[in-house]
mmCIF file of C-alpha atoms in Angstrom:
data_model
loop_
_atom_site.group_PDB
_atom_site.id
_atom_site.type_symbol
_atom_site.label_atom_id
_atom_site.label_comp_id
_atom_site.label_asym_id
_atom_site.label_seq_id
_atom_site.Cartn_x
_atom_site.Cartn_y
_atom_site.Cartn_z
ATOM 1 C CA MET E 1 -0.011 0.052 0.091
ATOM 2 C CA THR E 2 1.647 3.083 -1.226
ATOM 3 C CA ARG E 3 0.416 5.289 1.629
ATOM 4 C CA LEU E 4 0.363 2.766 4.221
ATOM 5 C CA LEU E 5 3.019 0.492 4.286
ATOM 6 C CA CYS E 6 5.658 -0.542 1.471
ATOM 7 C CA LEU E 7 6.681 -4.375 2.136
ATOM 8 C CA LEU E 8 9.810 -3.941 0.433
ATOM 9 C CA THR E 9 11.220 -0.686 1.947
ATOM 10 C CA LEU E 10 13.661 -2.461 4.608
ATOM 11 C CA ALA E 11 14.672 -4.918 1.879
ATOM 12 C CA ALA E 12 15.802 -2.242 -0.306
ATOM 13 C CA VAL E 13 17.830 -1.123 2.573
ATOM 14 C CA ALA E 14 19.567 -4.409 2.405
ATOM 15 C CA VAL E 15 20.121 -4.653 -1.267
ATOM 16 C CA GLY E 16 22.236 -1.815 -1.820
ATOM 17 C CA CYS E 17 20.068 1.632 -2.549
ATOM 18 C CA GLN E 18 23.170 4.385 -2.965
ATOM 19 C CA LYS E 19 22.661 7.525 -1.903
ATOM 20 C CA SER E 20 24.489 10.576 -3.910
ATOM 21 C CA ALA E 21 27.587 12.148 -2.538
ATOM 22 C CA PRO E 22 26.981 15.401 -0.611
ATOM 23 C CA THR E 23 27.743 18.122 -3.178
ATOM 24 C CA GLN E 24 27.603 21.345 -2.348
ATOM 25 C CA ALA E 25 26.945 20.091 1.158
ATOM 26 C CA ALA E 26 26.185 23.144 3.213
ATOM 27 C CA SER E 27 23.937 25.267 0.428
ATOM 28 C CA ALA E 28 22.249 26.328 2.807
ATOM 29 C CA LYS E 29 18.572 25.919 2.488
ATOM 30 C CA PRO E 30 16.892 24.940 -0.946
ATOM 31 C CA ALA E 31 14.144 27.655 -2.587
ATOM 32 C CA ALA E 32 11.143 27.610 -0.773
ATOM 33 C CA ALA E 33 9.023 27.182 -3.713
ATOM 34 C CA THR E 34 9.156 26.961 -7.294
ATOM 35 C CA THR E 35 8.943 30.440 -8.876
ATOM 36 C CA ALA E 36 8.032 31.940 -12.398
ATOM 37 C CA ALA E 37 11.585 33.864 -12.318
ATOM 38 C CA ALA E 38 13.361 30.497 -12.437
ATOM 39 C CA THR E 39 14.503 29.474 -15.774
ATOM 40 C CA PRO E 40 14.234 26.007 -17.354
ATOM 41 C CA PRO E 41 16.951 23.192 -16.226
ATOM 42 C CA PRO E 42 19.515 23.080 -18.991
ATOM 43 C CA ALA E 43 19.438 19.859 -20.966
ATOM 44 C CA ALA E 44 21.887 17.115 -19.909
ATOM 45 C CA ALA E 45 25.192 17.564 -21.264
ATOM 46 C CA ALA E 46 26.183 15.291 -24.122
ATOM 47 C CA ALA E 47 28.771 12.656 -23.880
ATOM 48 C CA THR E 48 32.355 13.986 -24.165
ATOM 49 C CA PRO E 49 33.475 13.256 -27.895
ATOM 50 C CA GLY E 50 35.960 10.561 -27.947
ATOM 51 C CA ALA E 51 35.234 9.097 -24.149
ATOM 52 C CA PRO E 52 34.702 5.577 -24.485
ATOM 53 C CA ALA E 53 31.281 4.276 -24.515
ATOM 54 C CA PRO E 54 30.137 2.755 -20.909
ATOM 55 C CA PRO E 55 30.201 -1.461 -21.058
ATOM 56 C CA PRO E 56 26.200 -2.563 -22.257
ATOM 57 C CA ALA E 57 24.223 -3.562 -19.440
ATOM 58 C CA PRO E 58 23.878 -7.388 -18.968
ATOM 59 C CA ALA E 59 21.020 -8.828 -20.596
ATOM 60 C CA LEU E 60 17.957 -10.017 -18.360
ATOM 61 C CA LYS E 61 16.244 -13.176 -19.032
ATOM 62 C CA PRO E 62 12.662 -12.112 -20.258
ATOM 63 C CA VAL E 63 9.904 -12.302 -17.844
ATOM 64 C CA ALA E 64 6.769 -14.370 -19.515
ATOM 65 C CA ALA E 65 3.800 -12.371 -19.884
ATOM 66 C CA VAL E 66 1.817 -15.135 -18.019
ATOM 67 C CA LEU E 67 3.304 -15.701 -14.692
ATOM 68 C CA PRO E 68 3.187 -19.044 -13.044
ATOM 69 C CA GLU E 69 1.331 -19.347 -9.560
ATOM 70 C CA THR E 70 4.646 -19.671 -7.863
ATOM 71 C CA CYS E 71 7.498 -17.352 -8.995
ATOM 72 C CA ALA E 72 10.088 -18.151 -6.817
ATOM 73 C CA ARG E 73 10.875 -20.436 -3.495
ATOM 74 C CA VAL E 74 13.415 -19.364 -0.596
ATOM 75 C CA ASN E 75 14.459 -22.291 1.500
ATOM 76 C CA GLY E 76 11.007 -23.676 0.352
ATOM 77 C CA GLU E 77 8.624 -20.902 0.983
ATOM 78 C CA ALA E 78 6.816 -19.706 -1.932
ATOM 79 C CA ILE E 79 6.275 -15.928 -3.280
ATOM 80 C CA SER E 80 3.320 -16.279 -4.991
ATOM 81 C CA LYS E 81 2.089 -14.729 -8.101
ATOM 82 C CA THR E 82 -0.668 -12.692 -6.096
ATOM 83 C CA GLU E 83 2.164 -11.502 -3.754
ATOM 84 C CA PHE E 84 4.474 -10.620 -6.856
ATOM 85 C CA GLU E 85 1.958 -9.160 -8.920
ATOM 86 C CA GLY E 86 1.033 -6.970 -5.735
ATOM 87 C CA ALA E 87 4.263 -6.089 -5.136
ATOM 88 C CA ILE E 88 4.477 -4.598 -8.815
ATOM 89 C CA GLN E 89 1.128 -2.801 -8.395
ATOM 90 C CA GLU E 90 2.931 -1.122 -5.541
ATOM 91 C CA VAL E 91 5.651 0.114 -7.822
ATOM 92 C CA GLU E 92 3.334 1.656 -10.340
ATOM 93 C CA SER E 93 1.449 2.873 -7.640
ATOM 94 C CA GLN E 94 4.604 5.197 -6.356
ATOM 95 C CA GLU E 95 5.466 6.020 -9.738
ATOM 96 C CA GLY E 96 1.975 7.115 -11.026
ATOM 97 C CA ARG E 97 2.243 5.126 -14.386
ATOM 98 C CA PRO E 98 2.433 1.336 -15.281
ATOM 99 C CA VAL E 99 5.816 -0.222 -15.922
ATOM 100 C CA PRO E 100 7.415 1.033 -19.216
ATOM 101 C CA ALA E 101 7.323 -1.852 -21.702
ATOM 102 C CA ASP E 102 11.357 -1.454 -22.435
ATOM 103 C CA GLN E 103 12.012 -1.904 -18.706
ATOM 104 C CA ARG E 104 9.680 -4.501 -17.631
ATOM 105 C CA ASP E 105 12.240 -7.051 -17.361
ATOM 106 C CA ARG E 106 14.466 -4.961 -15.040
ATOM 107 C CA VAL E 107 11.638 -3.875 -13.094
ATOM 108 C CA LEU E 108 10.179 -7.126 -12.422
ATOM 109 C CA ARG E 109 13.119 -8.826 -11.676
ATOM 110 C CA GLY E 110 14.141 -5.670 -9.392
ATOM 111 C CA VAL E 111 10.929 -6.159 -7.711
ATOM 112 C CA LEU E 112 11.677 -9.968 -7.135
ATOM 113 C CA ASP E 113 14.979 -9.689 -5.867
ATOM 114 C CA ASN E 114 13.548 -7.388 -3.190
ATOM 115 C CA MET E 115 11.002 -9.938 -2.408
ATOM 116 C CA VAL E 116 13.686 -12.804 -2.149
ATOM 117 C CA ALA E 117 15.853 -10.245 0.125
ATOM 118 C CA PHE E 118 12.632 -9.669 2.632
ATOM 119 C CA LYS E 119 12.305 -13.373 2.647
ATOM 120 C CA LEU E 120 15.350 -14.087 3.474
ATOM 121 C CA LEU E 121 15.587 -11.056 6.272
ATOM 122 C CA SER E 122 12.418 -12.587 7.559
ATOM 123 C CA GLN E 123 13.682 -16.305 7.974
ATOM 124 C CA GLU E 124 16.574 -15.147 9.578
ATOM 125 C CA ALA E 125 14.799 -13.051 11.920
ATOM 126 C CA ARG E 126 12.679 -16.218 13.086
ATOM 127 C CA GLN E 127 16.063 -17.897 13.425
ATOM 128 C CA HIS E 128 17.075 -14.900 15.739
ATOM 129 C CA HIS E 129 13.668 -15.470 17.731
ATOM 130 C CA VAL E 130 13.144 -11.468 16.875
ATOM 131 C CA VAL E 131 9.755 -10.410 18.061
ATOM 132 C CA VAL E 132 7.803 -7.125 18.131
ATOM 133 C CA SER E 133 5.166 -6.020 21.091
ATOM 134 C CA ASP E 134 1.777 -5.025 20.071
ATOM 135 C CA ALA E 135 2.645 -1.794 21.548
ATOM 136 C CA GLU E 136 5.199 -1.577 18.682
ATOM 137 C CA ILE E 137 2.562 -2.365 16.258
ATOM 138 C CA ASP E 138 0.103 0.224 17.800
ATOM 139 C CA ALA E 139 2.779 2.735 17.442
ATOM 140 C CA GLN E 140 3.431 1.661 13.780
ATOM 141 C CA ILE E 141 -0.384 2.115 12.650
ATOM 142 C CA ALA E 142 -0.750 5.484 14.745
ATOM 143 C CA GLY E 143 1.963 6.700 12.757
ATOM 144 C CA MET E 144 0.391 5.875 9.207
ATOM 145 C CA LYS E 145 -2.958 7.114 10.460
ATOM 146 C CA LYS E 146 -1.367 10.451 11.230
ATOM 147 C CA GLN E 147 -0.630 10.640 7.374
ATOM 148 C CA PHE E 148 -4.676 10.880 6.893
ATOM 149 C CA PRO E 149 -6.837 13.548 7.460
ATOM 150 C CA THR E 150 -9.327 11.545 9.486
ATOM 151 C CA GLU E 151 -10.047 8.033 10.383
ATOM 152 C CA GLN E 152 -12.672 7.677 7.673
ATOM 153 C CA ALA E 153 -9.963 8.493 5.267
ATOM 154 C CA PHE E 154 -7.708 5.959 6.440
ATOM 155 C CA GLN E 155 -10.552 3.241 6.340
ATOM 156 C CA GLN E 156 -11.531 4.522 2.826
ATOM 157 C CA THR E 157 -7.827 3.731 1.713
ATOM 158 C CA LEU E 158 -7.849 0.409 3.730
ATOM 159 C CA LYS E 159 -11.004 -0.797 1.431
ATOM 160 C CA ALA E 160 -9.732 0.791 -1.872
ATOM 161 C CA GLN E 161 -6.435 -1.360 -1.301
ATOM 162 C CA HIS E 162 -8.356 -4.768 -0.254
ATOM 163 C CA MET E 163 -6.427 -4.370 3.039
ATOM 164 C CA THR E 164 -7.922 -4.992 6.466
ATOM 165 C CA VAL E 165 -6.665 -3.563 9.762
ATOM 166 C CA GLU E 166 -5.652 -7.419 10.546
ATOM 167 C CA LYS E 167 -3.976 -7.771 7.668
ATOM 168 C CA LEU E 168 -2.354 -4.227 7.948
ATOM 169 C CA ARG E 169 -0.879 -5.078 11.492
ATOM 170 C CA ASP E 170 0.426 -8.366 10.151
ATOM 171 C CA THR E 171 2.411 -6.375 7.478
ATOM 172 C CA ALA E 172 3.522 -4.100 10.224
ATOM 173 C CA ARG E 173 4.795 -6.960 12.226
ATOM 174 C CA SER E 174 6.811 -8.356 9.586
ATOM 175 C CA ASN E 175 8.296 -5.084 8.968
ATOM 176 C CA LEU E 176 9.146 -4.060 12.170
ATOM 177 C CA VAL E 177 10.587 -7.549 12.777
ATOM 178 C CA VAL E 178 12.999 -7.262 9.861
ATOM 179 C CA ARG E 179 13.780 -3.854 11.115
ATOM 180 C CA LYS E 180 14.920 -5.196 14.307
ATOM 181 C CA LEU E 181 17.031 -7.844 12.637
ATOM 182 C CA LEU E 182 18.764 -5.175 10.495
ATOM 183 C CA GLN E 183 19.558 -2.882 13.419
ATOM 184 C CA ASP E 184 20.898 -5.563 15.415
ATOM 185 C CA GLU E 185 23.071 -7.329 12.469
ATOM 186 C CA VAL E 186 23.817 -4.292 10.670
ATOM 187 C CA MET E 187 22.893 -0.755 11.763
ATOM 188 C CA SER E 188 24.299 -1.241 15.149
ATOM 189 C CA LYS E 189 27.792 -2.359 14.114
ATOM 190 C CA ILE E 190 28.287 0.844 11.902
ATOM 191 C CA GLU E 191 30.665 3.488 13.572
ATOM 192 C CA ILE E 192 31.804 6.468 11.352
ATOM 193 C CA LYS E 193 34.290 8.483 13.248
ATOM 194 C CA PRO E 194 35.628 11.700 12.834
ATOM 195 C CA SER E 195 38.675 10.994 11.112
ATOM 196 C CA ASP E 196 36.525 9.367 8.326
ATOM 197 C CA ILE E 197 34.499 12.509 8.059
ATOM 198 C CA SER E 198 37.434 14.539 7.677
ATOM 199 C CA ALA E 199 39.267 12.158 5.391
ATOM 200 C CA PHE E 200 36.075 12.433 2.972
ATOM 201 C CA TYR E 201 36.252 16.234 2.920
ATOM 202 C CA GLU E 202 39.816 16.328 2.278
ATOM 203 C CA LYS E 203 39.789 14.036 -0.487
ATOM 204 C CA ASN E 204 36.719 15.619 -2.113
ATOM 205 C CA PRO E 205 37.238 19.050 -2.458
ATOM 206 C CA ASP E 206 35.593 19.598 -5.541
ATOM 207 C CA LYS E 207 32.063 18.335 -3.439
ATOM 208 C CA PHE E 208 32.254 21.226 -1.684
ATOM 209 C CA GLN E 209 32.533 24.155 -3.702
ATOM 210 C CA GLN E 210 29.624 26.418 -3.829
ATOM 211 C CA PRO E 211 28.847 29.494 -6.117
ATOM 212 C CA GLU E 212 28.052 32.993 -5.018
ATOM 213 C CA ALA E 213 24.440 33.191 -4.101
ATOM 214 C CA VAL E 214 21.624 35.441 -3.437
ATOM 215 C CA HIS E 215 19.070 34.590 -0.642
ATOM 216 C CA ALA E 216 15.826 36.750 -1.537
ATOM 217 C CA ALA E 217 12.251 36.873 -1.501
ATOM 218 C CA HIS E 218 10.008 38.361 -4.080
ATOM 219 C CA ILE E 219 6.611 39.663 -4.922
ATOM 220 C CA LEU E 220 5.246 38.572 -8.519
ATOM 221 C CA VAL E 221 2.109 40.252 -9.949
ATOM 222 C CA ILE E 222 1.685 38.004 -13.123
ATOM 223 C CA VAL E 223 0.745 39.781 -16.477
ATOM 224 C CA PRO E 224 -0.778 37.146 -18.867
ATOM 225 C CA ALA E 225 0.807 37.485 -22.346
ATOM 226 C CA GLN E 226 -2.584 38.247 -24.195
ATOM 227 C CA SER E 227 -2.967 41.284 -21.503
ATOM 228 C CA ASP E 228 -4.596 44.392 -23.484
ATOM 229 C CA PRO E 229 -2.756 47.942 -22.277
ATOM 230 C CA ALA E 230 -5.743 48.695 -20.117
ATOM 231 C CA ALA E 231 -5.416 45.441 -18.072
ATOM 232 C CA LYS E 232 -1.452 45.665 -18.225
ATOM 233 C CA ALA E 233 -1.644 49.012 -16.618
ATOM 234 C CA ALA E 234 -4.093 48.069 -13.888
ATOM 235 C CA LEU E 235 -1.508 45.068 -13.023
ATOM 236 C CA LYS E 236 1.160 47.231 -13.027
ATOM 237 C CA ALA E 237 -0.656 49.846 -10.559
ATOM 238 C CA ARG E 238 -1.479 46.656 -8.134
ATOM 239 C CA ALA E 239 2.411 46.025 -8.221
ATOM 240 C CA MET E 240 3.128 49.542 -7.578
ATOM 241 C CA GLU E 241 0.552 49.224 -4.499
ATOM 242 C CA ALA E 242 2.501 46.331 -2.992
ATOM 243 C CA LEU E 243 5.899 48.133 -3.554
ATOM 244 C CA GLN E 244 4.987 51.277 -1.667
ATOM 245 C CA ALA E 245 3.552 49.361 1.305
ATOM 246 C CA ALA E 246 6.982 47.218 1.134
ATOM 247 C CA ARG E 247 8.914 50.600 1.124
ATOM 248 C CA ALA E 248 6.918 51.854 4.039
ATOM 249 C CA GLY E 249 8.069 49.058 6.054
ATOM 250 C CA LYS E 250 4.934 46.494 6.041
ATOM 251 C CA ASP E 251 5.823 42.995 6.580
ATOM 252 C CA PHE E 252 7.268 41.959 2.990
ATOM 253 C CA GLY E 253 6.246 38.542 3.886
ATOM 254 C CA ALA E 254 2.822 39.643 4.659
ATOM 255 C CA LEU E 255 2.689 41.653 1.505
ATOM 256 C CA ALA E 256 3.728 38.620 -0.629
ATOM 257 C CA ARG E 257 0.809 36.347 0.588
ATOM 258 C CA GLN E 258 -1.489 39.513 -0.034
ATOM 259 C CA TYR E 259 -0.113 40.470 -3.608
ATOM 260 C CA SER E 260 2.098 37.704 -4.653
ATOM 261 C CA GLN E 261 0.853 35.126 -7.398
ATOM 262 C CA ASP E 262 3.319 32.485 -7.712
ATOM 263 C CA GLY E 263 4.160 29.154 -5.624
ATOM 264 C CA SER E 264 6.301 31.158 -3.114
ATOM 265 C CA ALA E 265 3.551 33.562 -2.020
ATOM 266 C CA GLN E 266 2.445 30.895 0.841
ATOM 267 C CA HIS E 267 6.316 31.402 1.936
ATOM 268 C CA GLY E 268 6.050 34.806 1.967
ATOM 269 C CA GLY E 269 7.850 35.234 -1.208
ATOM 270 C CA ASP E 270 10.999 33.506 -0.038
ATOM 271 C CA LEU E 271 13.266 32.135 -2.928
ATOM 272 C CA GLY E 272 15.892 30.626 -0.774
ATOM 273 C CA PHE E 273 19.514 30.662 -1.821
ATOM 274 C CA PHE E 274 20.165 30.736 -5.725
ATOM 275 C CA PRO E 275 23.531 31.277 -7.855
ATOM 276 C CA ARG E 276 23.832 32.773 -10.958
ATOM 277 C CA GLY E 277 22.090 31.293 -14.297
ATOM 278 C CA GLN E 278 19.058 30.070 -12.284
ATOM 279 C CA MET E 279 16.734 32.774 -12.623
ATOM 280 C CA VAL E 280 16.010 34.959 -15.793
ATOM 281 C CA PRO E 281 18.115 37.441 -16.598
ATOM 282 C CA ALA E 282 16.336 40.659 -15.870
ATOM 283 C CA PHE E 283 15.615 39.277 -12.533
ATOM 284 C CA GLU E 284 18.716 37.744 -11.741
ATOM 285 C CA LYS E 285 20.583 41.371 -12.688
ATOM 286 C CA VAL E 286 18.533 43.152 -10.082
ATOM 287 C CA ALA E 287 18.916 40.583 -7.061
ATOM 288 C CA PHE E 288 22.593 40.357 -7.196
ATOM 289 C CA SER E 289 23.064 44.047 -7.312
ATOM 290 C CA LEU E 290 20.892 45.073 -4.514
ATOM 291 C CA LYS E 291 22.635 44.851 -0.811
ATOM 292 C CA PRO E 292 20.974 42.819 2.177
ATOM 293 C CA GLY E 293 17.492 44.656 3.205
ATOM 294 C CA GLU E 294 16.901 46.320 0.194
ATOM 295 C CA ILE E 295 14.226 46.425 -2.145
ATOM 296 C CA SER E 296 14.093 46.540 -5.844
ATOM 297 C CA ASP E 297 11.804 48.905 -8.188
ATOM 298 C CA LEU E 298 9.316 46.793 -10.490
ATOM 299 C CA VAL E 299 11.226 44.648 -12.352
ATOM 300 C CA GLU E 300 9.255 43.217 -15.520
ATOM 301 C CA THR E 301 10.046 39.813 -16.976
ATOM 302 C CA GLN E 302 8.168 37.909 -19.541
ATOM 303 C CA PHE E 303 6.149 36.863 -16.028
ATOM 304 C CA GLY E 304 4.925 39.904 -14.830
ATOM 305 C CA TYR E 305 6.097 42.570 -12.219
ATOM 306 C CA HIS E 306 8.408 41.346 -9.711
ATOM 307 C CA ILE E 307 9.283 43.245 -6.419
ATOM 308 C CA ILE E 308 12.629 41.688 -5.022
ATOM 309 C CA LYS E 309 13.853 42.000 -1.691
ATOM 310 C CA VAL E 310 17.299 40.501 -0.751
ATOM 311 C CA ILE E 311 17.765 38.763 2.321
ATOM 312 C CA GLU E 312 21.380 38.058 2.203
ATOM 313 C CA LYS E 313 24.358 37.129 0.198
ATOM 314 C CA ARG E 314 26.751 34.610 -0.109
ATOM 315 C CA PRO E 315 30.055 34.788 -1.694
ATOM 316 C CA GLY E 316 31.475 31.400 -3.807
ATOM 317 C CA GLY E 317 34.505 29.662 -2.202
ATOM 318 C CA THR E 318 34.597 26.318 -0.385
ATOM 319 C CA VAL E 319 32.072 25.271 2.161
ATOM 320 C CA PRO E 320 33.690 24.986 5.702
ATOM 321 C CA PHE E 321 34.362 21.908 7.039
ATOM 322 C CA ALA E 322 32.213 22.452 10.324
ATOM 323 C CA GLN E 323 29.301 23.320 8.173
ATOM 324 C CA ALA E 324 29.516 20.260 5.643
ATOM 325 C CA ALA E 325 30.383 17.869 8.244
ATOM 326 C CA PRO E 326 26.603 16.798 9.067
ATOM 327 C CA GLN E 327 25.926 16.177 5.791
ATOM 328 C CA ILE E 328 28.910 13.669 5.196
ATOM 329 C CA GLN E 329 28.346 11.995 8.431
ATOM 330 C CA GLN E 330 24.764 11.162 7.128
ATOM 331 C CA PHE E 331 26.292 10.235 3.580
ATOM 332 C CA LEU E 332 29.003 7.874 4.970
ATOM 333 C CA GLU E 333 26.332 6.374 7.335
ATOM 334 C CA ASN E 334 23.991 5.711 4.565
ATOM 335 C CA GLN E 335 26.493 4.468 2.578
ATOM 336 C CA ALA E 336 27.813 2.124 5.064
ATOM 337 C CA GLN E 337 24.330 1.212 5.477
ATOM 338 C CA SER E 338 23.708 0.452 1.909
ATOM 339 C CA ASP E 339 27.038 -1.431 1.701
ATOM 340 C CA ARG E 340 26.806 -3.783 4.857
ATOM 341 C CA GLY E 341 22.857 -4.552 4.370
ATOM 342 C CA LYS E 342 23.749 -5.931 0.964
ATOM 343 C CA ALA E 343 26.538 -8.132 2.228
ATOM 344 C CA TYR E 344 24.328 -9.224 4.584
ATOM 345 C CA VAL E 345 21.591 -10.105 2.305
ATOM 346 C CA GLU E 346 24.188 -11.775 0.185
ATOM 347 C CA SER E 347 25.510 -13.727 2.972
ATOM 348 C CA LEU E 348 22.016 -15.143 3.557
ATOM 349 C CA ARG E 349 21.338 -15.920 0.071
ATOM 350 C CA ALA E 350 24.634 -18.166 -0.255
ATOM 351 C CA LYS E 351 23.630 -20.008 2.706
ATOM 352 C CA SER E 352 20.359 -20.542 1.390
ATOM 353 C CA LYS E 353 18.216 -22.305 -1.425
ATOM 354 C CA VAL E 354 16.719 -19.715 -3.819
ATOM 355 C CA GLU E 355 14.670 -21.068 -6.618
ATOM 356 C CA ILE E 356 13.836 -18.133 -9.461
ATOM 357 C CA LEU E 357 10.804 -19.722 -11.233
ATOM 358 C CA ILE E 358 10.370 -16.834 -13.897
#
């Protein structure tokens, strides 16, 4: 169930989901919301001429269109067609679309690998006599319910997913048992030392470079492209009204919530930090020319009239170690969990009988 509980979440930890390295690790906070002033992302860079082509991915055995009633066995325990199809539906629900035909074999075999991993972990948890209490399950279910506005909405989602509270409790128990096993056998044995963090920082200086950036807020009065002169004049007058109020000392965030018409309005117009090249040229030129605390004149772009207030500026350069350290530690912990979790599952698989029947 997408919003309630994903059976494969913990298994995914164990089969090595890698995290990206902490590039520009201390780049303050991200923009509060997408804004009309932002430029579209550039197209992906082309391959370097003359560079060797990456090795082709190994060919996967095609998955038959009609699945057998049993898709795999793990130490004699079956993974049924029904379970497998349910897991595929979970993936499709999370992605918001069916599995693309050209990726079907890769996705389906990945899903089955995760299910095998989860089965191995569940069996090992039984061998270790791992148990969870009813109170722990109650807490898990309560946490799920908080994702829903009402008890009725929670119950409706259960019904739509052909799930009962009893089945949900069983699923929660299975996940918690595996989580405890991983905590005891993998997570508790991971230690990231201060020397590991400093060594990563020193060996990866390119990952801790940050460009010059501005932290700004704005008010945007949108001018539709088809506006006639009279309509455009009225919108400009509205923008001038907001500008005069801002320069009179009224709270800029409150004015943004009142006048602004883009996604940042609910955040008081806050755009967070942005470097050069992220905003449209007219907006960027003014934003980088202002001093902290200054408010611009009206700035006209293809989106309409902006009023920009610069909150602070950050020079380009290397992110200080103290600022980068927390994110480095998190990255190293995630990497260690992934690597050791994968190795742990592989060790279980090596001593087990795993039959893949598709």
